[in-house]
Short mmCIF file of C-alpha atoms in Angstrom, two decimals:
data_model
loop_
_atom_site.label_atom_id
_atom_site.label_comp_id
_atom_site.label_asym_id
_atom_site.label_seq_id
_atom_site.Cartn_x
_atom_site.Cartn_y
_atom_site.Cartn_z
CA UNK J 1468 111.63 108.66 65.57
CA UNK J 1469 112.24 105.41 67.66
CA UNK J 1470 113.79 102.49 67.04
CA UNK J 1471 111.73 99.18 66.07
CA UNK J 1472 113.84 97.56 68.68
CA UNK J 1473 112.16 99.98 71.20
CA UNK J 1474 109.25 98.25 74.37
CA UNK J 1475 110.56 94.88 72.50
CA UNK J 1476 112.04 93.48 75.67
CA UNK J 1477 111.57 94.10 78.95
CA UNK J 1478 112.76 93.13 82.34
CA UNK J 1479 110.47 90.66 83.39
CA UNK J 1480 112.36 89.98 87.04
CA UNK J 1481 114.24 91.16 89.91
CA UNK J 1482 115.86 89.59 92.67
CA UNK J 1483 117.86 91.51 95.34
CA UNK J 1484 119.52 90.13 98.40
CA UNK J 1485 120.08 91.25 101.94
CA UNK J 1486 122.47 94.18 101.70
CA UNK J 1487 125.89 95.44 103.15
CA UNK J 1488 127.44 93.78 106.21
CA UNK J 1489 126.32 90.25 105.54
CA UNK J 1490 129.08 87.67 106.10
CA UNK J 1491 129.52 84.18 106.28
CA UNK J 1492 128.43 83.70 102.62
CA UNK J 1493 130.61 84.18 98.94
CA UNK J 1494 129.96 85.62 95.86
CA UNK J 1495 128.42 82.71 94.20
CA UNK J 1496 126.16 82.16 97.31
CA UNK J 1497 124.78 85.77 96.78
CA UNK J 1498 124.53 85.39 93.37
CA UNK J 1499 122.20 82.02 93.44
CA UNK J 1500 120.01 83.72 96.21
CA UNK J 1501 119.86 86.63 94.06
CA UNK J 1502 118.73 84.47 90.85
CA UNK J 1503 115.95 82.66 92.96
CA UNK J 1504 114.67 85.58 93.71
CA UNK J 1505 114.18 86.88 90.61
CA UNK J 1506 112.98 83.50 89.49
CA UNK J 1507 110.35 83.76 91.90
CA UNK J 1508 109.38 87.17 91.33
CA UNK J 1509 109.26 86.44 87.46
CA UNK J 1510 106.90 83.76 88.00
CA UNK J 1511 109.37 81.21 86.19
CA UNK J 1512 111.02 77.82 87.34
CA UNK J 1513 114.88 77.74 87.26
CA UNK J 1514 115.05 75.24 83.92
CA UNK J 1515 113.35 78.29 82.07
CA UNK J 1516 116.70 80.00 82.42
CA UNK J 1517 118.59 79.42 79.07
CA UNK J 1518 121.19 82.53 79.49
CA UNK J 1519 122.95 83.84 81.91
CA UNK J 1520 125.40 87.62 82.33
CA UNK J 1521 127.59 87.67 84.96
CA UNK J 1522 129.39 90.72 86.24
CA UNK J 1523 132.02 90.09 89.04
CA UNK J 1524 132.59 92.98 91.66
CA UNK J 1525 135.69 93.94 93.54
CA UNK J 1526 136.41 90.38 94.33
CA UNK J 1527 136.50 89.36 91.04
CA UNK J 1528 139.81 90.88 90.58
CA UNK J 1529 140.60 89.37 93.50
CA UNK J 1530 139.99 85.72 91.74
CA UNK J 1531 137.16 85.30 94.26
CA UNK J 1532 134.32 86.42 92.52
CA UNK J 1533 131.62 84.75 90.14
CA UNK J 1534 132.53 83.92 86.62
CA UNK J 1535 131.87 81.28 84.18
CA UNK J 1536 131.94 78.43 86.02
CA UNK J 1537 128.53 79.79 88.54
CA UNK J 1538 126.78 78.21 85.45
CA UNK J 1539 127.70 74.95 87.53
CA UNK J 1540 126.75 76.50 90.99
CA UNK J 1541 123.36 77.40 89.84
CA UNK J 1542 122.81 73.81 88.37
CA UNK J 1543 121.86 75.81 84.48
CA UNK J 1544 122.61 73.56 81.98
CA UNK J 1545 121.90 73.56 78.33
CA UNK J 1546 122.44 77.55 78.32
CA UNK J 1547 122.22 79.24 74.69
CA UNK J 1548 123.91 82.33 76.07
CA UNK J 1549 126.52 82.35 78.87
CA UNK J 1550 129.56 85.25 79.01
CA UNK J 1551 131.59 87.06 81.74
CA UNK J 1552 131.14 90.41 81.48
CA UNK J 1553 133.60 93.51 82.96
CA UNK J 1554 133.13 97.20 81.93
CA UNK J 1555 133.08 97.93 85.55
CA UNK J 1556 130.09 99.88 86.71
CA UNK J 1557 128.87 100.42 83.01
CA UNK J 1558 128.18 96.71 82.79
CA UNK J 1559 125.20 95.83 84.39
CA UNK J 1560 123.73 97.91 81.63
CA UNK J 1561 125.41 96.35 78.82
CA UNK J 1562 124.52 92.92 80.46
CA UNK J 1563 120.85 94.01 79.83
CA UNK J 1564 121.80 95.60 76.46
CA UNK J 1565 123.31 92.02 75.38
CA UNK J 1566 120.36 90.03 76.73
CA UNK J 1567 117.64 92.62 75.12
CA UNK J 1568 119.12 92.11 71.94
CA UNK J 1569 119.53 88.42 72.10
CA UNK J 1570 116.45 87.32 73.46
CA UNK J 1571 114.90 89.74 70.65
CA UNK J 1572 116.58 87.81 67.62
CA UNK J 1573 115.94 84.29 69.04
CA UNK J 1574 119.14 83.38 70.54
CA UNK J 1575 117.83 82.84 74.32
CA UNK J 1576 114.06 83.19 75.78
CA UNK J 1577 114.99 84.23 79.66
CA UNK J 1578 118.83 85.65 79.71
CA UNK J 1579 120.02 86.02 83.95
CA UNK J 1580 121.86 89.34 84.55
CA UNK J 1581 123.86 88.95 87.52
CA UNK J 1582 126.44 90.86 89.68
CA UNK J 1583 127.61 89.62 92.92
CA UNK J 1584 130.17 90.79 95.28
CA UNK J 1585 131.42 89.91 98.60
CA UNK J 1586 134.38 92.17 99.58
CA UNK J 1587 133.47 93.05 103.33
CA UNK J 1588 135.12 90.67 105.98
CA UNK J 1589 134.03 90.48 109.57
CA UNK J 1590 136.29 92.85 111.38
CA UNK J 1591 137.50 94.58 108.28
CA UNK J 1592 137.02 98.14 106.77
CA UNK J 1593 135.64 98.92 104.15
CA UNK J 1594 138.99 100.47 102.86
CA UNK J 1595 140.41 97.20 103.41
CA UNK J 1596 138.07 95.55 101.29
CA UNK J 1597 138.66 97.81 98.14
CA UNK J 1598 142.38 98.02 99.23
CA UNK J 1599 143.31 94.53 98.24
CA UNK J 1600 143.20 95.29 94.49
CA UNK J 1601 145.60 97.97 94.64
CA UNK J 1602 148.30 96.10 96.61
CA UNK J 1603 148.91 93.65 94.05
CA UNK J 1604 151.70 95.45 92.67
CA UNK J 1605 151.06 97.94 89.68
CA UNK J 1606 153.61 98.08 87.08
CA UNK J 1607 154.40 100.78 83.96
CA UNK J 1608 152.81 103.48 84.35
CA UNK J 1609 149.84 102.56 86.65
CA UNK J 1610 152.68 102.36 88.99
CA UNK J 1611 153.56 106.25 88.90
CA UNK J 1612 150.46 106.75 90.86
CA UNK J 1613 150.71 105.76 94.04
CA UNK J 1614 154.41 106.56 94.22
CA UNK J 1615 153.30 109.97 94.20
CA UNK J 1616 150.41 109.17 96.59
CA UNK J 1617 147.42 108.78 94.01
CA UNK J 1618 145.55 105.87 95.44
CA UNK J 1619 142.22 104.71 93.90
CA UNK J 1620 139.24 106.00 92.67
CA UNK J 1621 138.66 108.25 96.05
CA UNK J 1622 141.77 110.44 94.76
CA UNK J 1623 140.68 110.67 91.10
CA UNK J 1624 137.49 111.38 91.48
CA UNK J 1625 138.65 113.84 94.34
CA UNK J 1626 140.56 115.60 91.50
CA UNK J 1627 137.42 115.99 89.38
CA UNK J 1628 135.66 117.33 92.01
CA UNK J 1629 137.83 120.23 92.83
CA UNK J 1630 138.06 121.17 89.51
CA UNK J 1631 134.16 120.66 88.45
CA UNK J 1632 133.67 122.91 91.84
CA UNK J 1633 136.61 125.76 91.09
CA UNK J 1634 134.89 125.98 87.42
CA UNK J 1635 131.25 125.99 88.46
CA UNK J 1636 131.50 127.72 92.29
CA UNK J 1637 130.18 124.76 93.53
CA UNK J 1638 130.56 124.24 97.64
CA UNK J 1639 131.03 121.21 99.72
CA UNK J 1640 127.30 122.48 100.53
CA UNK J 1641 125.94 121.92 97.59
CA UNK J 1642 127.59 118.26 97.45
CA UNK J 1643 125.70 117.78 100.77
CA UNK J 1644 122.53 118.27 99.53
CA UNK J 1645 122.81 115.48 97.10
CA UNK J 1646 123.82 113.68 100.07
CA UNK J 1647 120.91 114.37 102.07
CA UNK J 1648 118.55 114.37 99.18
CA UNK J 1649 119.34 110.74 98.66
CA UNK J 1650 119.33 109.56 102.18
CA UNK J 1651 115.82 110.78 102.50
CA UNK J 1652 114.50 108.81 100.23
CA UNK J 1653 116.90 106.07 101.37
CA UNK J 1654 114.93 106.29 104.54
CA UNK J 1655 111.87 104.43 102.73
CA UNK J 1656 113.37 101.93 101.32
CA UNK J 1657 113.64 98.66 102.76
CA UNK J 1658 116.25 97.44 100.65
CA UNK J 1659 118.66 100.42 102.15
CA UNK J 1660 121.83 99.78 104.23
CA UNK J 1661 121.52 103.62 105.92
CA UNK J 1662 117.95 104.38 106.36
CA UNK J 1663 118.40 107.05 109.30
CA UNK J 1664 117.57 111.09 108.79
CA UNK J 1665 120.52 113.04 107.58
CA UNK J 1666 121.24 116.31 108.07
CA UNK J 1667 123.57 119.18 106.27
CA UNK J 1668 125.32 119.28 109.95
CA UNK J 1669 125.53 115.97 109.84
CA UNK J 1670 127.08 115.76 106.44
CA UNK J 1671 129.91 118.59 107.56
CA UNK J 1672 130.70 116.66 110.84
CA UNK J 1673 131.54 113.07 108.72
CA UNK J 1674 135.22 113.01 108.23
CA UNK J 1675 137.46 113.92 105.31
CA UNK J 1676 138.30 110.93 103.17
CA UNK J 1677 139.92 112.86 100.28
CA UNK J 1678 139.34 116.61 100.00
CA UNK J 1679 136.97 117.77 99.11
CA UNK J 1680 135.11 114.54 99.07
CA UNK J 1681 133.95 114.01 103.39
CA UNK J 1682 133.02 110.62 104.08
CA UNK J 1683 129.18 111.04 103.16
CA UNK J 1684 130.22 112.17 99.82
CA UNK J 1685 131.47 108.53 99.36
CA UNK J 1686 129.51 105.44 98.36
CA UNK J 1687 128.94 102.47 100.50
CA UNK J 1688 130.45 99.36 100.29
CA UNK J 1689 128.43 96.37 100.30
CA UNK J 1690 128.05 92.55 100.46
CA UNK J 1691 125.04 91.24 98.26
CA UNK J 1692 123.81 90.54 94.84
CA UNK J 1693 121.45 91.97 92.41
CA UNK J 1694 119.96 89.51 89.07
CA UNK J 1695 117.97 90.56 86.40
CA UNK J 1696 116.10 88.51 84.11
CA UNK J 1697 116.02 89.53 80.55
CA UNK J 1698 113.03 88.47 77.99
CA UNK J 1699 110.54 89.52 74.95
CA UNK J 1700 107.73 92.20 75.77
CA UNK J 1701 104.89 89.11 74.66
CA UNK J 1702 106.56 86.54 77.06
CA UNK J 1703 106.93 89.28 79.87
CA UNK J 1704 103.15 90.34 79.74
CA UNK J 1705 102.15 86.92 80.87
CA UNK J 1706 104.24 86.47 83.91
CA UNK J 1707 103.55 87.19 87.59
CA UNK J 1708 105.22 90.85 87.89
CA UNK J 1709 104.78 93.72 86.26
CA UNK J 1710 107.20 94.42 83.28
CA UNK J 1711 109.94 97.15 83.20
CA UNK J 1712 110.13 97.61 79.20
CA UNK J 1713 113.39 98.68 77.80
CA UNK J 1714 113.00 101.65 75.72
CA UNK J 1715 116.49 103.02 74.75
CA UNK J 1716 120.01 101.59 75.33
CA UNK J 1717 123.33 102.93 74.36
CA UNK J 1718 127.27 103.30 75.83
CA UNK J 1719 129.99 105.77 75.71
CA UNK J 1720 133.48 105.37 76.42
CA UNK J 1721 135.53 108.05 76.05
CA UNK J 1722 138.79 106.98 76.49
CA UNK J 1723 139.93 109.36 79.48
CA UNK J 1724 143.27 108.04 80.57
CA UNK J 1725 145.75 109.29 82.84
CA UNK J 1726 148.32 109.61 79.77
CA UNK J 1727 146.15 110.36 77.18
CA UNK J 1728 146.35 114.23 77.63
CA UNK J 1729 142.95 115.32 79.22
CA UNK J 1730 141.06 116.43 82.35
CA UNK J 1731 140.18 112.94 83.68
CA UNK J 1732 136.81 112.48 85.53
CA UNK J 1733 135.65 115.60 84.19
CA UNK J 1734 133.43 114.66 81.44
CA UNK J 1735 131.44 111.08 81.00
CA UNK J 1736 130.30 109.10 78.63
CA UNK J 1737 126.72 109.96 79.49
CA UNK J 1738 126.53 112.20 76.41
CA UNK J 1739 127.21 109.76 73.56
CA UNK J 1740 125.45 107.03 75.85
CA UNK J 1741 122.55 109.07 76.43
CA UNK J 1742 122.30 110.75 72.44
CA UNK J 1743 122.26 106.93 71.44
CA UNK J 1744 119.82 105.56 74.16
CA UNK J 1745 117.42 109.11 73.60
CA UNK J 1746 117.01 108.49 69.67
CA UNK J 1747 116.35 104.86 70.45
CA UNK J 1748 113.92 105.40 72.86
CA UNK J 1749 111.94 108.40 70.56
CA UNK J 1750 112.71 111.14 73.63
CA UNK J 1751 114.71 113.62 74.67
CA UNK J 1752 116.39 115.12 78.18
CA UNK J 1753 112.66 116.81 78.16
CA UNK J 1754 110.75 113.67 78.59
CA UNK J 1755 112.42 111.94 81.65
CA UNK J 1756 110.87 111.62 84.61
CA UNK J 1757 113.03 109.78 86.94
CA UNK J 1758 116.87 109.72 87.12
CA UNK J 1759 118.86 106.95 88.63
CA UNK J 1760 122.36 107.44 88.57
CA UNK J 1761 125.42 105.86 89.48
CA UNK J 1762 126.58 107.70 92.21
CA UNK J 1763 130.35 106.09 93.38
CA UNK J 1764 130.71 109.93 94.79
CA UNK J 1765 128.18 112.88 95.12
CA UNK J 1766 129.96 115.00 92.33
CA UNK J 1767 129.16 112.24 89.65
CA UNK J 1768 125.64 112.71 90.23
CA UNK J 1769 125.81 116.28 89.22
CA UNK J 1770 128.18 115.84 86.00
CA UNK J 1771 125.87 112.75 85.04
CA UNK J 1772 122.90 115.27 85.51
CA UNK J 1773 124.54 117.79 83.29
CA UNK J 1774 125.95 115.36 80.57
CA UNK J 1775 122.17 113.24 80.17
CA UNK J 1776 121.25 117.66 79.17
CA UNK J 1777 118.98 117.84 82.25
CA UNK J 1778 120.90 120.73 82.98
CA UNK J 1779 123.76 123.01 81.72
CA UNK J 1780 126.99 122.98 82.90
CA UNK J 1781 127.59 123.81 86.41
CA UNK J 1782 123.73 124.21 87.20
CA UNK J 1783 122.77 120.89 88.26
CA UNK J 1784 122.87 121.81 92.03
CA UNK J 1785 119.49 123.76 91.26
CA UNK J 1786 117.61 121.11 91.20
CA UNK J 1787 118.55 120.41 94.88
CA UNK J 1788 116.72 122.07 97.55
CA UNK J 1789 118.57 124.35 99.23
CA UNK J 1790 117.76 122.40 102.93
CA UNK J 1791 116.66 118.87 101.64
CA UNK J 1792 116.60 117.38 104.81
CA UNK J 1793 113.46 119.52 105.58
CA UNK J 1794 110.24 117.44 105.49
CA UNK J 1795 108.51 120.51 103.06
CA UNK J 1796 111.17 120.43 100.49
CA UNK J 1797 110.64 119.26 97.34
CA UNK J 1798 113.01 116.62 96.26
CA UNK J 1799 114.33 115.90 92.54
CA UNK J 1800 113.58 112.69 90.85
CA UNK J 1801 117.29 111.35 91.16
CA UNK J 1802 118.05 108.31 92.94
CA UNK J 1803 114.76 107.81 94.57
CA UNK J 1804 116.40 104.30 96.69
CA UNK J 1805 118.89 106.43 98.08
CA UNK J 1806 121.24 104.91 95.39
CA UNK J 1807 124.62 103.69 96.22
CA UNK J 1808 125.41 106.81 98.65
CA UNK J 1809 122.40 105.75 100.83
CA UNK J 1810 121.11 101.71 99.71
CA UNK J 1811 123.62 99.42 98.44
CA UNK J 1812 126.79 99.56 96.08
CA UNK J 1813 126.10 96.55 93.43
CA UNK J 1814 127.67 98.78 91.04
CA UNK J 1815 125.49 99.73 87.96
CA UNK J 1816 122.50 97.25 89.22
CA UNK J 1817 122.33 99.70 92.08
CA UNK J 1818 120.71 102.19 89.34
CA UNK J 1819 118.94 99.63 87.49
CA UNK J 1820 117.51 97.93 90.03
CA UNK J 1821 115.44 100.88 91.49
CA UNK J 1822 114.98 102.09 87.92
CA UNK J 1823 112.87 98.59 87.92
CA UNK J 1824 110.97 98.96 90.97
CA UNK J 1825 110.01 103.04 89.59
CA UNK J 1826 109.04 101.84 86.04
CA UNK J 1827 106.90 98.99 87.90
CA UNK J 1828 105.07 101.16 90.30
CA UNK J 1829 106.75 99.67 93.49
CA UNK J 1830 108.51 101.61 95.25
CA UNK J 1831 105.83 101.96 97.86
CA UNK J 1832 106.85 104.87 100.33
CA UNK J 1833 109.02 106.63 97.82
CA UNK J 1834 107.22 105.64 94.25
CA UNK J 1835 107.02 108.58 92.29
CA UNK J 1836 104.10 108.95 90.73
CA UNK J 1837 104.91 109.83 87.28
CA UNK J 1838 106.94 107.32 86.09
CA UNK J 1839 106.77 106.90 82.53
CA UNK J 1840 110.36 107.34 81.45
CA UNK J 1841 113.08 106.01 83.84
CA UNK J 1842 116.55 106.91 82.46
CA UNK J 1843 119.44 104.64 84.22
CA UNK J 1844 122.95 105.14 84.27
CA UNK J 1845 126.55 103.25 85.21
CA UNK J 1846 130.00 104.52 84.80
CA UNK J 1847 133.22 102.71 85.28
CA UNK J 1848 136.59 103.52 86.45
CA UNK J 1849 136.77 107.55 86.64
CA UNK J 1850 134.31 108.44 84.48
CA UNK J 1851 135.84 106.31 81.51
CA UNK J 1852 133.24 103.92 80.89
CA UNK J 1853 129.31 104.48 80.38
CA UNK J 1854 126.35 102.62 79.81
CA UNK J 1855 122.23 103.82 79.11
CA UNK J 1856 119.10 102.27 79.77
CA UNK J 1857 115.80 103.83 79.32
CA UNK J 1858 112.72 102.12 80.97
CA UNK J 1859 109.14 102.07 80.69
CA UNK J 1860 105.94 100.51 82.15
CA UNK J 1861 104.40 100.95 79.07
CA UNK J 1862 105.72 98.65 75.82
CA UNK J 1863 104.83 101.39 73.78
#
């Protein structure tokens, strides 16, 4: 049984910006392009706007990102809802979660979701642009790590790798084909930072970052900005774009910390996420058509398979094709943008945002045709935090 809550609200606009090595501009500059856009794709005027989500990126732990005070960039006044939000990669969905459930008991009409980032400098790495947070001195414990050479999310999620693959069999192979099975589809979409072919030759020749995790197993990082606007099912059906209708929503955060005495990175919070956002939505791991998944590193995609039950343990690699990078193959329905492997890295929005353009029919080139339930998915940190949407074109 569903919840009355469920194809109450819907996502009634999107608005994504140029992508990846785009300089000269800050966060808050991406972020206002990003909410015109989505203005203007919603049909609305900028006054309708009478809530707004924000969600700094990397920068904003850098004290250069967006937070409360873009309300006075973006010339909003007389908001009803207005919060900085930070979950890490699970909060783009609880930004839409929040704004679902307000706009639904009165408190705002049109709430804006918004991350924004700008980490990449002219000249810099991409390394250097993620680096920054980690030399700003850890202390206590978080300062153990890279004493003994632990640095970042590359090395943690490294560790959960190798252990997922010693307890499953799984090969660097068989994290190449998720590779390659999102960069074709990556290929069609215009949004994409990394639209050429890939191959599994190509995927072996990209260097190691942190075995066993080769450069191509690693996400991009980008420049850019993703918004969402947030509103009722009755006012979405009368605006210009096609509504994405929010079915099911739920989180799950485990609570796997380095000291708290378990395998971290090797489980999610997709399960409790996904058991809350299923019963909400009246389905099941049966019923989904499309998948898109956060995807920081090829091995999450293939625990978040296997924790949403799409598959058991250790089997999600069969729904790859064996060569994806051949033209015949068939491909799954995961991360049909290329997701943040192949497109863009806006964090969770990365997932939700091509969830929108599934459940709305527009993803031209690469539009799967049966799109009826569109299950979205962000994690933060390594695996610690965890949010659920499930999307619709159909209210009910």
């Amino acid at each position: 049984m569903s919840d009355p809550i469920r194809g109450q609200t819907a996502i009634c606009g999107l608005g994504i910006t140029e992508m990846g090595k785009v300089y000269g501009h800050d966060a808050s500059w991406f972020a206002g392009e990003s909410i015109r856009l989505a203005v203007e794709d919603a049909g609305l005027q900028k006054d309708d706007i009478d809530g707004l989500l924000v969600n700094p990126g990397i920068t904003g732990m850098m004290g250069t990102g967006i937070s409360i005070p873009l309300q006075g960039y973006l010339g909003l006044r007389n908001l009803r809802l207005l919060n900085h939000m930070n979950s890490f990669g699970a909060t783009a969905s609880a930004m839409v979660q929040y704004a679902a459930f307000a706009v639904h008991h009165g408190m705002a009409n049109y709430v804006a979701c918004i991350f924004s980032d700008a980490p990449l400098q002219q000249g810099g790495s991409a390394g250097a642009a993620y680096g920054g947070a980690g030399r700003r001195g850890p202390t206590g414990m978080a300062s153990l790590m890279p004493a003994f050479g632990f640095y970042g999310a590359n090395t943690s999620y490294a560790l959960a790798a190798r252990r997922y693959m010693e307890r499953y069999g799984v090969t660097n192979n068989d994290l190449g084909r998720v590779s390659v099975t999102q960069r074709r589809y990556a290929v069609d979409n215009p949004h994409a930072t990394m639209r050429q072919p890939l191959t599994l030759e190509d995927y072996h020749n990209s260097r190691w970052i942190v075995e066993p995790f080769h450069l191509l197993d690693c996400c991009l990082v980008s420049n850019g900005a993703v918004c969402t606007i947030v509103t009722t099912a009755e006012r979405a059906r009368d605006l210009k774009s096609s509504p994405a209708y929010v079915w099911g929503m739920g989180q799950g955060h485990p609570g796997n910390f380095p000291h708290a005495e378990v395998e971290v990175g090797t489980t999610s919070g997709a399960t409790i996420a996904g058991e809350t956002a299923y019963k909400m939505a009246g389905v099941g791991p049966e019923d989904v058509d499309i998948c898109e998944f956060y995807d920081c590193y090829t091995y999450t995609v293939l625990r978040t398979i296997e924790d949403y039950g799409l598959a058991k343990p250790g089997e999600a690699i069969g729904l790859y094709p064996e060569d994806p990078a051949d033209p015949e193959a068939e491909l799954p329905r995961i991360n049909t943008g290329g997701g943040q492997l192949s497109s863009y890295y806006m964090w969770g929005m990365t997932p939700i945002s091509e969830g929108v353009i599934q459940a709305r029919g527009s993803g031209g080139d690469r539009q799967i045709e049966k799109n009826d339930i569109v299950l979205c998915s962000g994690n933060g940190g390594t695996l610690d935090t965890h949010g659920t949407l499930i999307l619709s074109p159909n209210a009910n």
